[in-house]
mmCIF file with all atom_site columns, C-alpha atoms in Angstrom:
data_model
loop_
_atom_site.group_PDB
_atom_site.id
_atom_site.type_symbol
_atom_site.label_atom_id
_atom_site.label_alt_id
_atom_site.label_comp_id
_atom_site.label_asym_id
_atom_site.label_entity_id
_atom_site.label_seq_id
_atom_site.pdbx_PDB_ins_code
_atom_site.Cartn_x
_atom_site.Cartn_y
_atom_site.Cartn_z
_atom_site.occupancy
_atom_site.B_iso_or_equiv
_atom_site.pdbx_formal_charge
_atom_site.auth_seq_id
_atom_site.auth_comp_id
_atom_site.auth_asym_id
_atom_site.auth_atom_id
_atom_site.pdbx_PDB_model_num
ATOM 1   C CA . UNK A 1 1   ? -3.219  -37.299 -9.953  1.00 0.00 ? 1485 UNK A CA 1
ATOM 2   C CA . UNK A 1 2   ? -0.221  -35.116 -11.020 1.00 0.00 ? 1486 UNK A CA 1
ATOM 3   C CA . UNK A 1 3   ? 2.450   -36.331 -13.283 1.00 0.00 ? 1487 UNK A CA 1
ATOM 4   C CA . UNK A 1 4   ? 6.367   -37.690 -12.074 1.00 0.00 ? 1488 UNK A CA 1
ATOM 5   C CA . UNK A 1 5   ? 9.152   -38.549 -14.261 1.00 0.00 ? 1489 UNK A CA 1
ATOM 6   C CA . UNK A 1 6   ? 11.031  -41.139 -12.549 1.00 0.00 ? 1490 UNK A CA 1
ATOM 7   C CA . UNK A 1 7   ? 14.649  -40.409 -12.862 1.00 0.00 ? 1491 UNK A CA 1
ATOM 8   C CA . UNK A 1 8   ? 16.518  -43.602 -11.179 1.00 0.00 ? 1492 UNK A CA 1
ATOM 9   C CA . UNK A 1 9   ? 17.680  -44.310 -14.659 1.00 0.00 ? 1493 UNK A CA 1
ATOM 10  C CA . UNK A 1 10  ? 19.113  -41.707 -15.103 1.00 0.00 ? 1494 UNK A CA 1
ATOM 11  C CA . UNK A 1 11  ? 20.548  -40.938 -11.226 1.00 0.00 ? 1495 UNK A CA 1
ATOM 12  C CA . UNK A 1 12  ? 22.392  -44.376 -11.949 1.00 0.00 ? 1496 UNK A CA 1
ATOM 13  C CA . UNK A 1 13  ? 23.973  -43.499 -15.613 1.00 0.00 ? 1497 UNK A CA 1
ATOM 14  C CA . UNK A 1 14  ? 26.922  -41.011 -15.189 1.00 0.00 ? 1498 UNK A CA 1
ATOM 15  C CA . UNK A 1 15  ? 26.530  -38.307 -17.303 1.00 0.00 ? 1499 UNK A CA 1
ATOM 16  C CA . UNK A 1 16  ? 23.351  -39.174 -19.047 1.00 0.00 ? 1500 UNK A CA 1
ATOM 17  C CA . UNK A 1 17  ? 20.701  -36.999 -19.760 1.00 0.00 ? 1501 UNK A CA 1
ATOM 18  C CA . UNK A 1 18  ? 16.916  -37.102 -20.799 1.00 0.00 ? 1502 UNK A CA 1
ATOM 19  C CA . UNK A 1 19  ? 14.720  -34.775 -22.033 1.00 0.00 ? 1503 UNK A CA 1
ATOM 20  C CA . UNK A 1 20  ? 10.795  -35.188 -21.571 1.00 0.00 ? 1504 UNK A CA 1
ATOM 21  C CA . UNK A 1 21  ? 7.854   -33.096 -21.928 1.00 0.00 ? 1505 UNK A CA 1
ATOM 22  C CA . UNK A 1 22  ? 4.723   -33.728 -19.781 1.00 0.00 ? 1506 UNK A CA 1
ATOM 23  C CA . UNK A 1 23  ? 1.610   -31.894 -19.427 1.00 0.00 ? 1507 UNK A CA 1
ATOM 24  C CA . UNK A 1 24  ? 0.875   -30.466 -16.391 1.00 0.00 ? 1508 UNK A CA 1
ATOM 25  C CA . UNK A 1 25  ? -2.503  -31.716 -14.776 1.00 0.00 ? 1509 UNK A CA 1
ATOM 26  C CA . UNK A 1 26  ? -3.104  -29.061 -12.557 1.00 0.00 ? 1510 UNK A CA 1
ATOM 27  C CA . UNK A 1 27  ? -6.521  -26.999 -13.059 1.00 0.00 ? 1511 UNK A CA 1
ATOM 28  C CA . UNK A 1 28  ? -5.416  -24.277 -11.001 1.00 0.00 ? 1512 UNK A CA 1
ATOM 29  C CA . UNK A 1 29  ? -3.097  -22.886 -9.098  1.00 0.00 ? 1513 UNK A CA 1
ATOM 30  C CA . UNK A 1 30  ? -3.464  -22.765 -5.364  1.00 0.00 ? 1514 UNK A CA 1
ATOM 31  C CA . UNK A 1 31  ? -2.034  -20.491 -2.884  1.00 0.00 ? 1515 UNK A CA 1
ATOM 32  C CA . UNK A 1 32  ? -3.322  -19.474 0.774   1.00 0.00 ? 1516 UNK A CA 1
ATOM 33  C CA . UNK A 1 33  ? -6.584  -20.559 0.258   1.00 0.00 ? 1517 UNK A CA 1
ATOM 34  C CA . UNK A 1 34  ? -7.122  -19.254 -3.198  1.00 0.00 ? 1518 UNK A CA 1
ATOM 35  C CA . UNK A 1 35  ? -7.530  -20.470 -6.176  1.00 0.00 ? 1519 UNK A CA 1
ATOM 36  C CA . UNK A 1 36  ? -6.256  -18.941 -9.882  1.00 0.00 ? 1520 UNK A CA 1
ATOM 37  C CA . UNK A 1 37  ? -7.286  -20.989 -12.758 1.00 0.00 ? 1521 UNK A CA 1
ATOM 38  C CA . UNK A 1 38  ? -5.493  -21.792 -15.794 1.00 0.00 ? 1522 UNK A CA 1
ATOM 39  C CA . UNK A 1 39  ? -6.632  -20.115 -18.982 1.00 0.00 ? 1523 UNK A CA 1
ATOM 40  C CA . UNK A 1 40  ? -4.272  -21.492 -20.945 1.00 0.00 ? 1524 UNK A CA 1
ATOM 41  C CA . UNK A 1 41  ? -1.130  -24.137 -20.473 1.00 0.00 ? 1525 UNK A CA 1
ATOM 42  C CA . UNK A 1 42  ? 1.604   -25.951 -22.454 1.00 0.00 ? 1526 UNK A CA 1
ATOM 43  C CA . UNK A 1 43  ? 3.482   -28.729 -21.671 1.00 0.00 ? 1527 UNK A CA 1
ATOM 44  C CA . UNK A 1 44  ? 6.264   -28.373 -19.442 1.00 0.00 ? 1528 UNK A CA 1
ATOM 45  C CA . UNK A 1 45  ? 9.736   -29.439 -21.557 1.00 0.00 ? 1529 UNK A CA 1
ATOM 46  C CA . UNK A 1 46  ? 12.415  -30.438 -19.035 1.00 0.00 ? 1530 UNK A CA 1
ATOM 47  C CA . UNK A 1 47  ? 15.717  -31.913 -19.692 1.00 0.00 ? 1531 UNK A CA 1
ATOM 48  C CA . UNK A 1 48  ? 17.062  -34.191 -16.835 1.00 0.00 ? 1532 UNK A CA 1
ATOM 49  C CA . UNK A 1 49  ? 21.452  -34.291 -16.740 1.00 0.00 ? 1533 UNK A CA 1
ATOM 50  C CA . UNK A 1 50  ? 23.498  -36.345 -14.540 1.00 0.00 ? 1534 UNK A CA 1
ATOM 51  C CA . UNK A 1 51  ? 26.304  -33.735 -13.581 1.00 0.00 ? 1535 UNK A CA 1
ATOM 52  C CA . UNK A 1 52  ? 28.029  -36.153 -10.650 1.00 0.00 ? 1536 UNK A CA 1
ATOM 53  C CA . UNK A 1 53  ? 27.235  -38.397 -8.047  1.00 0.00 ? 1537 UNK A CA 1
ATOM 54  C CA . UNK A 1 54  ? 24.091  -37.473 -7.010  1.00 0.00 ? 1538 UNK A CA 1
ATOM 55  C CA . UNK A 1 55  ? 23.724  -34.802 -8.610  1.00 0.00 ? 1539 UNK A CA 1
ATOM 56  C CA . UNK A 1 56  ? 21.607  -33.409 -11.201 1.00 0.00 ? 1540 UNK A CA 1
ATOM 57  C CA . UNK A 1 57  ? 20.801  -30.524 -13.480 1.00 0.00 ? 1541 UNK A CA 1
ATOM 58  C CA . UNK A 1 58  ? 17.297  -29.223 -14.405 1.00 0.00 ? 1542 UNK A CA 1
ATOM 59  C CA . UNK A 1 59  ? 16.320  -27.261 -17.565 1.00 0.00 ? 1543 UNK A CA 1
ATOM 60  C CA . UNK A 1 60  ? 13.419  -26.419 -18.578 1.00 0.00 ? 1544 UNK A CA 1
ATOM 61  C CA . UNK A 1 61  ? 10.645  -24.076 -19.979 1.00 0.00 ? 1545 UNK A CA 1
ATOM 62  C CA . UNK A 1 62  ? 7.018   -23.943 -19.614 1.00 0.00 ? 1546 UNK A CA 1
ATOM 63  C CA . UNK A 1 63  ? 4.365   -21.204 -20.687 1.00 0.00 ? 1547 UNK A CA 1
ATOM 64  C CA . UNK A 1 64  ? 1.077   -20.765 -19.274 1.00 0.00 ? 1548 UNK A CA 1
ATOM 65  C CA . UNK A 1 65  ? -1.689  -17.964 -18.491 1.00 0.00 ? 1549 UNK A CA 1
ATOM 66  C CA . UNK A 1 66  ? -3.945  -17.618 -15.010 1.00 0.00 ? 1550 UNK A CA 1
ATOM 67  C CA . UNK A 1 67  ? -6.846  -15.790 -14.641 1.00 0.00 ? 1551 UNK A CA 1
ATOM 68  C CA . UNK A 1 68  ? -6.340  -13.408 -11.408 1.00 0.00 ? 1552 UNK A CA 1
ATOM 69  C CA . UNK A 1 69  ? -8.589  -11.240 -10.037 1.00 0.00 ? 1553 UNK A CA 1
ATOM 70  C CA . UNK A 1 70  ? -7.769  -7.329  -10.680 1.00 0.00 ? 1554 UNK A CA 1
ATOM 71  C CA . UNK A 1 71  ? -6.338  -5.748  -7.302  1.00 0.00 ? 1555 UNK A CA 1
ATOM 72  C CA . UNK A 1 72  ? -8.811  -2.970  -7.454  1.00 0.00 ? 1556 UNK A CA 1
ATOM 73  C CA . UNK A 1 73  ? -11.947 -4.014  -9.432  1.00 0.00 ? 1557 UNK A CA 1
ATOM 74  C CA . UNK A 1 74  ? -12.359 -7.881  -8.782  1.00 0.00 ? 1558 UNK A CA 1
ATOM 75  C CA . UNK A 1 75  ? -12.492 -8.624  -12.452 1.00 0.00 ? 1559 UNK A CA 1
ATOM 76  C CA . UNK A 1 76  ? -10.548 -11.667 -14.007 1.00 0.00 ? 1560 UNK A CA 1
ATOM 77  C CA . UNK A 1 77  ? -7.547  -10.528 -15.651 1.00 0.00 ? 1561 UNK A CA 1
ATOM 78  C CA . UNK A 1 78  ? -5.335  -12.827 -17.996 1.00 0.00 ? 1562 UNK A CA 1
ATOM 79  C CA . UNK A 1 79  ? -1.559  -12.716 -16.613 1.00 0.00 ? 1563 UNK A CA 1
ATOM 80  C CA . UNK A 1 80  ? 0.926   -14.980 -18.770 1.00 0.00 ? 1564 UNK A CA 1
ATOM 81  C CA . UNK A 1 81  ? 3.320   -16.764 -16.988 1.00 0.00 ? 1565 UNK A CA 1
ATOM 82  C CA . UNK A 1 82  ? 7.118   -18.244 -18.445 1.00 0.00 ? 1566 UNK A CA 1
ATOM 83  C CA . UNK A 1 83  ? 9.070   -20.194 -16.407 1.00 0.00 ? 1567 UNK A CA 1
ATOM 84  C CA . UNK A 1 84  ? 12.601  -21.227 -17.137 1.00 0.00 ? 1568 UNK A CA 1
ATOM 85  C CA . UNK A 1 85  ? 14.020  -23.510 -14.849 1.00 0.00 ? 1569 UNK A CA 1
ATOM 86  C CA . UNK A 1 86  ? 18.398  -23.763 -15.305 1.00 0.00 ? 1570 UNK A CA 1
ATOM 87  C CA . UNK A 1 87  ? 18.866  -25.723 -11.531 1.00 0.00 ? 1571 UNK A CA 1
ATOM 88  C CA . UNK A 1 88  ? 21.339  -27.845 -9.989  1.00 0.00 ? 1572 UNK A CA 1
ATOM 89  C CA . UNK A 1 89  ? 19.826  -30.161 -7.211  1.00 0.00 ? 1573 UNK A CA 1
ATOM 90  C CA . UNK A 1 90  ? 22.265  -32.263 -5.065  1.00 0.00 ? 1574 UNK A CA 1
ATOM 91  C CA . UNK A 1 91  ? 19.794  -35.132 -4.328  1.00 0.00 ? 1575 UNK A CA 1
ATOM 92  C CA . UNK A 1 92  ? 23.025  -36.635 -1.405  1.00 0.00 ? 1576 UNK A CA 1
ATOM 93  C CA . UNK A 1 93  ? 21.845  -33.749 1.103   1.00 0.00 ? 1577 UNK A CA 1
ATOM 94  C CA . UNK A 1 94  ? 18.689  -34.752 3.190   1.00 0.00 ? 1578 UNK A CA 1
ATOM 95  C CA . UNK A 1 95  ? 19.957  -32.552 6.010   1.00 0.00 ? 1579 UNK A CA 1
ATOM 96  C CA . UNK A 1 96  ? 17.552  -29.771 4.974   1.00 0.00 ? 1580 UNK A CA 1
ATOM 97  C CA . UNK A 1 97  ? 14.445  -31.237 3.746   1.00 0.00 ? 1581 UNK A CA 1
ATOM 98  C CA . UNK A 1 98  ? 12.140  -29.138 5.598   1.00 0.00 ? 1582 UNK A CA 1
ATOM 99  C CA . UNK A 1 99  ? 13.303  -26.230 3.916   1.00 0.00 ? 1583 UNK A CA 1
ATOM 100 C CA . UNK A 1 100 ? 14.443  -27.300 0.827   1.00 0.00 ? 1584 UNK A CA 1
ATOM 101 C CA . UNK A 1 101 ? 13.393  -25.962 -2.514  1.00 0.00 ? 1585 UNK A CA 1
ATOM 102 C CA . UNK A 1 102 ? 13.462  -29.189 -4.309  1.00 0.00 ? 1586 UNK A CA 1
ATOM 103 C CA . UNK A 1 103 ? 10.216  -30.317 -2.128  1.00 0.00 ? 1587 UNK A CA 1
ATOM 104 C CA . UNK A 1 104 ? 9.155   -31.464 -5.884  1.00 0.00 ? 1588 UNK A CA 1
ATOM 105 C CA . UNK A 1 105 ? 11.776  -34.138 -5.380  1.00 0.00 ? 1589 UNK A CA 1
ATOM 106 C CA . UNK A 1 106 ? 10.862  -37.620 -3.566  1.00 0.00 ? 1590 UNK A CA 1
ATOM 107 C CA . UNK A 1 107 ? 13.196  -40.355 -4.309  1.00 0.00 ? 1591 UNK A CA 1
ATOM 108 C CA . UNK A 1 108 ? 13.718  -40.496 -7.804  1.00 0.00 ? 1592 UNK A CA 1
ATOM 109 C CA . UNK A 1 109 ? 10.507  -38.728 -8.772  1.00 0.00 ? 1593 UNK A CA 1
ATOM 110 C CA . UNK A 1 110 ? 10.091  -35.605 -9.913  1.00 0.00 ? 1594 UNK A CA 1
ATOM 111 C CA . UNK A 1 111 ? 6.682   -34.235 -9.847  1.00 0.00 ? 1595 UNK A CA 1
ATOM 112 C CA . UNK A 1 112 ? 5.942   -31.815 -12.434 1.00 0.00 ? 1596 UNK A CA 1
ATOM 113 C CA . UNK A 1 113 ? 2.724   -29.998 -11.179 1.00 0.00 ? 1597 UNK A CA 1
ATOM 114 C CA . UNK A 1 114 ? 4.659   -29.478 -7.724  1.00 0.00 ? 1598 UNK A CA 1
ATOM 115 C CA . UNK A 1 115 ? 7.280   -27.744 -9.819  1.00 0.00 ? 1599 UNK A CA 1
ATOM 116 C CA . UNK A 1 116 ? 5.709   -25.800 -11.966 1.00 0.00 ? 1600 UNK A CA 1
ATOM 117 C CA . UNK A 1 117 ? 3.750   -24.693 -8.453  1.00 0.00 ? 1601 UNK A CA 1
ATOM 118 C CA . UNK A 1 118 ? 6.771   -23.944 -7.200  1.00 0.00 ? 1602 UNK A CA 1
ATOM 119 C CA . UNK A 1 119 ? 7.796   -21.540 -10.127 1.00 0.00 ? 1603 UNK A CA 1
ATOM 120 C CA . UNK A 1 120 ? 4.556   -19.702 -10.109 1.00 0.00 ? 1604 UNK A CA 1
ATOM 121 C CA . UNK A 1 121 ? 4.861   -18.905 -6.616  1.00 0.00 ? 1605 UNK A CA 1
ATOM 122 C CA . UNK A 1 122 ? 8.114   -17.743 -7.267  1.00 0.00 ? 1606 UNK A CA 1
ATOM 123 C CA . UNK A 1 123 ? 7.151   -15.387 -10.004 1.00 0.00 ? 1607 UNK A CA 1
ATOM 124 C CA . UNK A 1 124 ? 3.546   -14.655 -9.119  1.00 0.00 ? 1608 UNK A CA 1
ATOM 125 C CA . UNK A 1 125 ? 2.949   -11.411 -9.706  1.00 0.00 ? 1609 UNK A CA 1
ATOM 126 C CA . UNK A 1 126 ? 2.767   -8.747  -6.379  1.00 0.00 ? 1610 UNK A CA 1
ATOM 127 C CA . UNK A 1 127 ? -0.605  -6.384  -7.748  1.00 0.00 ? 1611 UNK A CA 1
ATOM 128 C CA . UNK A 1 128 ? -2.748  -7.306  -10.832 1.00 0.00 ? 1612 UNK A CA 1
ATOM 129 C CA . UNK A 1 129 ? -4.535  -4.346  -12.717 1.00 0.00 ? 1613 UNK A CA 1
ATOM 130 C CA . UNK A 1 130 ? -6.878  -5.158  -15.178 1.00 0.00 ? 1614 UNK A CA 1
ATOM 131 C CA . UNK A 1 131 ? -5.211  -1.660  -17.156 1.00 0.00 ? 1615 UNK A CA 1
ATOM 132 C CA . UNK A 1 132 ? -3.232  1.048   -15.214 1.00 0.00 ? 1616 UNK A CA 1
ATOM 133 C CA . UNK A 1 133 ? -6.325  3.300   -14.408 1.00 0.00 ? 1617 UNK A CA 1
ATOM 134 C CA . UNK A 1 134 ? -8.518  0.970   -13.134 1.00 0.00 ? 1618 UNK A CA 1
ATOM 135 C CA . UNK A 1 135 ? -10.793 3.084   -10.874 1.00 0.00 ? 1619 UNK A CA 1
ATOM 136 C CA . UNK A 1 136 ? -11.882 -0.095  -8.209  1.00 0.00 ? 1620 UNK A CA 1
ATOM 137 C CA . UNK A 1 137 ? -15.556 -0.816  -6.795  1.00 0.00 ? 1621 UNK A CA 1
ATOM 138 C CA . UNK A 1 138 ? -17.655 1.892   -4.614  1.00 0.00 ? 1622 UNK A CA 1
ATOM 139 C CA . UNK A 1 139 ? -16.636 1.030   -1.027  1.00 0.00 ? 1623 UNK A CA 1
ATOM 140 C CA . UNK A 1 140 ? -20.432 1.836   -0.701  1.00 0.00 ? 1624 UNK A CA 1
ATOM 141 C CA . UNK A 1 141 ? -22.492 -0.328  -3.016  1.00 0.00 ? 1625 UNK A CA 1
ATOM 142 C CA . UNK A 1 142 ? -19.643 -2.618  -4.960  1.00 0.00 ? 1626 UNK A CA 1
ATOM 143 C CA . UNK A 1 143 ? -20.647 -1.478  -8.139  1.00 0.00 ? 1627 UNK A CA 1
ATOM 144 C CA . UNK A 1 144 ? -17.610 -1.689  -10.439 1.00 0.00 ? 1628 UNK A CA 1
ATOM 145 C CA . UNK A 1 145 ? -16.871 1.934   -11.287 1.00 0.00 ? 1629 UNK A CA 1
ATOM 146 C CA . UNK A 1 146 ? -14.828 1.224   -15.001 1.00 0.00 ? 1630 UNK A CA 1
ATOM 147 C CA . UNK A 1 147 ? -18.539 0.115   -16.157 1.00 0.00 ? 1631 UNK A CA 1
ATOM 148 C CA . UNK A 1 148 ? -20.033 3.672   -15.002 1.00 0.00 ? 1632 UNK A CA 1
ATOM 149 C CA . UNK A 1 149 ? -20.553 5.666   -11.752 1.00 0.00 ? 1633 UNK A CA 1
ATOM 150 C CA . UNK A 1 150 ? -22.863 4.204   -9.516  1.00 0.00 ? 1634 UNK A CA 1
ATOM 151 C CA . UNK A 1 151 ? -24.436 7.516   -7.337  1.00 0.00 ? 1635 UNK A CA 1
ATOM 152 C CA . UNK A 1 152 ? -23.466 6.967   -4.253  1.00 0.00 ? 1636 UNK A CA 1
ATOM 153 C CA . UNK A 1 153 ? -21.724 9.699   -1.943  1.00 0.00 ? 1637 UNK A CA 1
ATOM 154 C CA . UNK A 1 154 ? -18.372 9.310   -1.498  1.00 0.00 ? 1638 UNK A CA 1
ATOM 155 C CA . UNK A 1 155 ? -17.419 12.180  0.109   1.00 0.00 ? 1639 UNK A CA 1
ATOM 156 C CA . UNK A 1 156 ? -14.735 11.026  2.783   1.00 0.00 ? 1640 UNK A CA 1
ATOM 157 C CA . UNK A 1 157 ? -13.985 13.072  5.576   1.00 0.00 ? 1641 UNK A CA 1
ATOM 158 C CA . UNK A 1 158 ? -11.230 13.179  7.479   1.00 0.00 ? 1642 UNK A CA 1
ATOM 159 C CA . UNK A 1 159 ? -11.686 10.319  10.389  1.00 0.00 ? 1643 UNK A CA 1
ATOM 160 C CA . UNK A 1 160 ? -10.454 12.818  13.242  1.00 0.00 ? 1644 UNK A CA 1
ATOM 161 C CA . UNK A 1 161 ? -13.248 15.147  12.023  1.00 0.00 ? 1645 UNK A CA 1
ATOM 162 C CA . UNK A 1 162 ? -16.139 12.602  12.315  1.00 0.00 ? 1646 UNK A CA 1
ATOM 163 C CA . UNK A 1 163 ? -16.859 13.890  15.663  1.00 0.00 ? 1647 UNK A CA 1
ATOM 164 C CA . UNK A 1 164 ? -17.976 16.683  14.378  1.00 0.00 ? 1648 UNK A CA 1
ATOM 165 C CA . UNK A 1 165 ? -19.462 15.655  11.212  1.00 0.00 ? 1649 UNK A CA 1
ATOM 166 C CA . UNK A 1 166 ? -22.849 16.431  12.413  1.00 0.00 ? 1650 UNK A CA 1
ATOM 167 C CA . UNK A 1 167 ? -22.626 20.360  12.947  1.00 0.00 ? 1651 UNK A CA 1
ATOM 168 C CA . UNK A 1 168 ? -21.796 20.601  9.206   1.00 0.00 ? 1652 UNK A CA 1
ATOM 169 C CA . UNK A 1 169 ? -24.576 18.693  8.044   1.00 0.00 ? 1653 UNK A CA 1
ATOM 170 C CA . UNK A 1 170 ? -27.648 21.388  10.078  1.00 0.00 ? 1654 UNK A CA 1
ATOM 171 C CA . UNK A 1 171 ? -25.205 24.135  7.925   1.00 0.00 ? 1655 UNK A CA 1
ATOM 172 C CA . UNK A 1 172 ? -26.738 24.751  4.432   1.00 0.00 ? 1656 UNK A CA 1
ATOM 173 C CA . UNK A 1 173 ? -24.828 26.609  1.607   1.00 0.00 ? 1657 UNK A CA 1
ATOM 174 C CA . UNK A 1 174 ? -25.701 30.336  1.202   1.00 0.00 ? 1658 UNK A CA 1
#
């Protein structure tokens, strides 16, 4: 059960604001299918302002670290994440709720794990190396190749040449 802060306080008080900090219940994040879990997570701080009718204004911070599998060599790398979150939602416009960013907004709830999902997706990183010269699994065997070489041949040839791979193989080396 993620947590909301109900703001219909708050939507009804000109000009008031709230601050609250909640901790985020979330055990991972999801995204198409897969799942990155948290290593570490603080709560999320978030200061709530009536700036008009209807209107509010979102500030925030939140720290946190997932544990994403390196691009190349499969193994669990630690990525921090900080969010800030400096927003202005205009809760009056329901014209555009399909496409809406606010989708963390129903009513006068906010829930916090579907915005700090939000965030991450916005600022989830595009490649993860576990170190800049990661060398990657065999496309043979699997064997991760940072923890030694694992014998296979991997030799590539040229795809347009693999009709002919066989005459070179009857050749032996003088």
């Amino acid at each position: 059960m993620s947590m909301s802060i109900n703001i219909s306080e708050l939507i009804s008080t000109p000009f008031k604001e709230e601050t609250f900090e909640v901790p985020i219940d979330m055990e991972a994040y999801e995204s198409m299918g897969d799942k990155f879990p948290f290593r570490k997570k603080e709560n999320l701080v978030l200061t709530v302002s009536n700036i008009g009718t209807r209107k509010i204004h979102l500030k925030g911070h939140w720290q946190g670290e997932l544990g994403i599998p390196c691009d190349r060599c499969l193994e669990e790398v630690a990525v921090p994440l900080a969010v800030e979150i400096d927003e202005d939602i205009d809760l009056s416009s329901e014209d555009s709720d399909e496409d809406a960013d606010n989708s963390y907004i129903e009513e006068s709830n906010i829930d916090t794990d579907a915005l700090i999902n939000h965030e991450i997706l916005i600022r989830f990183p595009m490649k993860t190396l576990c170190r800049k010269n990661c060398k990657g699994i065999c496309l043979k065997c699997g064997k991760n190749l940072n923890l030694g070489e694992c014998g296979c041949d991997r030799t590539s040839l040229d795809p347009r040449m693999a009709a002919i791979q066989d005459i070179f193989k009857n050749f032996k080396e003088v």
